[in-house]
Amino acid sequence: MHMYRIGEAAALMGVSADTLRRWVDSGRLQADRDDQGRRIIPGPNLAAFARELGREEKASSGSSARNRFAGIVTEVILGDVSAQVEIQAGPFRVVSLISRESAEELKLEPGVPAVAVIKSTNVVVERP
């Protein structure tokens, strides 16, 4: 079973180590102690907690797409017909090609909040 230290778990969850400690201290997330007394989180516990957080934050959007990354627009490159939009969603950079008309309609420019909604039939999964 994979065990995560507080900092590792916080990075995976996209929160600060302090936030993760508060979740543990409040009993929302179960953690154990290693031989040196440091808090560690069993992988299955972290996975279950992450799944539950996702369910709590999921709002019905009337869409079949389930992969949503809320972030901030960092760059918009307008072409004649298309636009390249870059969104920083936590530690993730998402780049999308959309129509110029859509980019203008959505008033996309650096600094505005945006959500990258991804629906794909091909997703590659890797282990670090």
mmCIF file of C-alpha atoms in Angstrom, residues 30-106:
data_model
loop_
_atom_site.group_PDB
_atom_site.id
_atom_site.type_symbol
_atom_site.label_atom_id
_atom_site.label_comp_id
_atom_site.label_asym_id
_atom_site.label_seq_id
_atom_site.Cartn_x
_atom_site.Cartn_y
_atom_site.Cartn_z
ATOM 1 C CA GLN A 30 -7.696 9.709 8.387
ATOM 2 C CA ALA A 31 -3.919 9.652 8.810
ATOM 3 C CA ASP A 32 -1.518 7.340 10.627
ATOM 4 C CA ARG A 33 1.932 7.940 12.112
ATOM 5 C CA ASP A 34 5.149 6.430 10.791
ATOM 6 C CA ASP A 35 8.028 5.141 12.950
ATOM 7 C CA GLN A 36 9.372 8.690 13.345
ATOM 8 C CA GLY A 37 5.968 10.045 14.414
ATOM 9 C CA ARG A 38 5.288 11.867 11.146
ATOM 10 C CA ARG A 39 1.759 11.815 9.798
ATOM 11 C CA ILE A 40 1.245 9.625 6.760
ATOM 12 C CA ILE A 41 -1.882 8.984 4.747
ATOM 13 C CA PRO A 42 -2.613 5.566 3.279
ATOM 14 C CA GLY A 43 -3.203 5.769 -0.481
ATOM 15 C CA PRO A 44 -6.692 4.205 -0.350
ATOM 16 C CA ASN A 45 -7.762 6.762 2.302
ATOM 17 C CA LEU A 46 -6.511 9.669 0.188
ATOM 18 C CA ALA A 47 -8.219 8.271 -2.926
ATOM 19 C CA ALA A 48 -11.545 7.872 -1.116
ATOM 20 C CA PHE A 49 -11.286 11.388 0.329
ATOM 21 C CA ALA A 50 -10.446 12.861 -3.097
ATOM 22 C CA ARG A 51 -13.403 11.041 -4.639
ATOM 23 C CA GLU A 52 -15.722 12.376 -1.930
ATOM 24 C CA LEU A 53 -14.425 15.937 -2.355
ATOM 25 C CA GLY A 54 -15.092 15.657 -6.069
ATOM 26 C CA ARG A 55 -18.657 14.591 -5.387
ATOM 27 C CA GLU A 56 -19.178 17.490 -2.981
ATOM 28 C CA GLU A 57 -17.858 20.053 -5.455
ATOM 29 C CA LYS A 58 -19.611 18.622 -8.498
ATOM 30 C CA ALA A 59 -22.504 20.784 -9.516
ATOM 31 C CA SER A 60 -25.006 19.645 -12.059
ATOM 32 C CA SER A 61 -24.126 21.512 -15.207
ATOM 33 C CA GLY A 62 -26.437 19.771 -17.621
ATOM 34 C CA SER A 63 -23.390 18.350 -19.390
ATOM 35 C CA SER A 64 -22.094 14.847 -19.885
ATOM 36 C CA ALA A 65 -18.486 16.055 -19.558
ATOM 37 C CA ARG A 66 -17.056 15.138 -16.168
ATOM 38 C CA ASN A 67 -13.534 16.570 -16.353
ATOM 39 C CA ARG A 68 -13.600 20.201 -15.252
ATOM 40 C CA PHE A 69 -10.587 22.313 -14.391
ATOM 41 C CA ALA A 70 -11.380 25.728 -12.929
ATOM 42 C CA GLY A 71 -8.604 28.245 -13.364
ATOM 43 C CA ILE A 72 -7.502 31.572 -14.750
ATOM 44 C CA VAL A 73 -6.863 32.514 -18.368
ATOM 45 C CA THR A 74 -3.157 33.244 -18.773
ATOM 46 C CA GLU A 75 -2.941 33.816 -22.534
ATOM 47 C CA VAL A 76 -5.187 34.250 -25.548
ATOM 48 C CA ILE A 77 -3.764 34.264 -29.072
ATOM 49 C CA LEU A 78 -6.346 35.352 -31.627
ATOM 50 C CA GLY A 79 -6.021 34.185 -35.210
ATOM 51 C CA ASP A 80 -8.204 34.992 -38.202
ATOM 52 C CA VAL A 81 -10.567 32.087 -37.516
ATOM 53 C CA SER A 82 -9.362 30.382 -34.332
ATOM 54 C CA ALA A 83 -8.004 31.292 -30.919
ATOM 55 C CA GLN A 84 -5.530 29.538 -28.665
ATOM 56 C CA VAL A 85 -6.538 29.865 -25.017
ATOM 57 C CA GLU A 86 -4.268 28.908 -22.129
ATOM 58 C CA ILE A 87 -5.717 28.304 -18.665
ATOM 59 C CA GLN A 88 -3.725 27.679 -15.490
ATOM 60 C CA ALA A 89 -5.868 25.419 -13.306
ATOM 61 C CA GLY A 90 -3.954 24.872 -10.083
ATOM 62 C CA PRO A 91 -0.696 23.202 -11.085
ATOM 63 C CA PHE A 92 -2.116 22.252 -14.501
ATOM 64 C CA ARG A 93 -1.723 24.165 -17.762
ATOM 65 C CA VAL A 94 -4.572 23.510 -20.197
ATOM 66 C CA VAL A 95 -4.359 24.775 -23.785
ATOM 67 C CA SER A 96 -7.418 24.801 -26.029
ATOM 68 C CA LEU A 97 -8.060 25.758 -29.635
ATOM 69 C CA ILE A 98 -11.484 27.332 -30.063
ATOM 70 C CA SER A 99 -13.091 29.582 -32.628
ATOM 71 C CA ARG A 100 -12.189 33.247 -32.524
ATOM 72 C CA GLU A 101 -15.911 34.008 -32.361
ATOM 73 C CA SER A 102 -16.237 31.903 -29.172
ATOM 74 C CA ALA A 103 -13.214 33.558 -27.545
ATOM 75 C CA GLU A 104 -14.641 36.995 -28.263
ATOM 76 C CA GLU A 105 -18.147 35.998 -27.164
ATOM 77 C CA LEU A 106 -16.762 34.688 -23.854
#
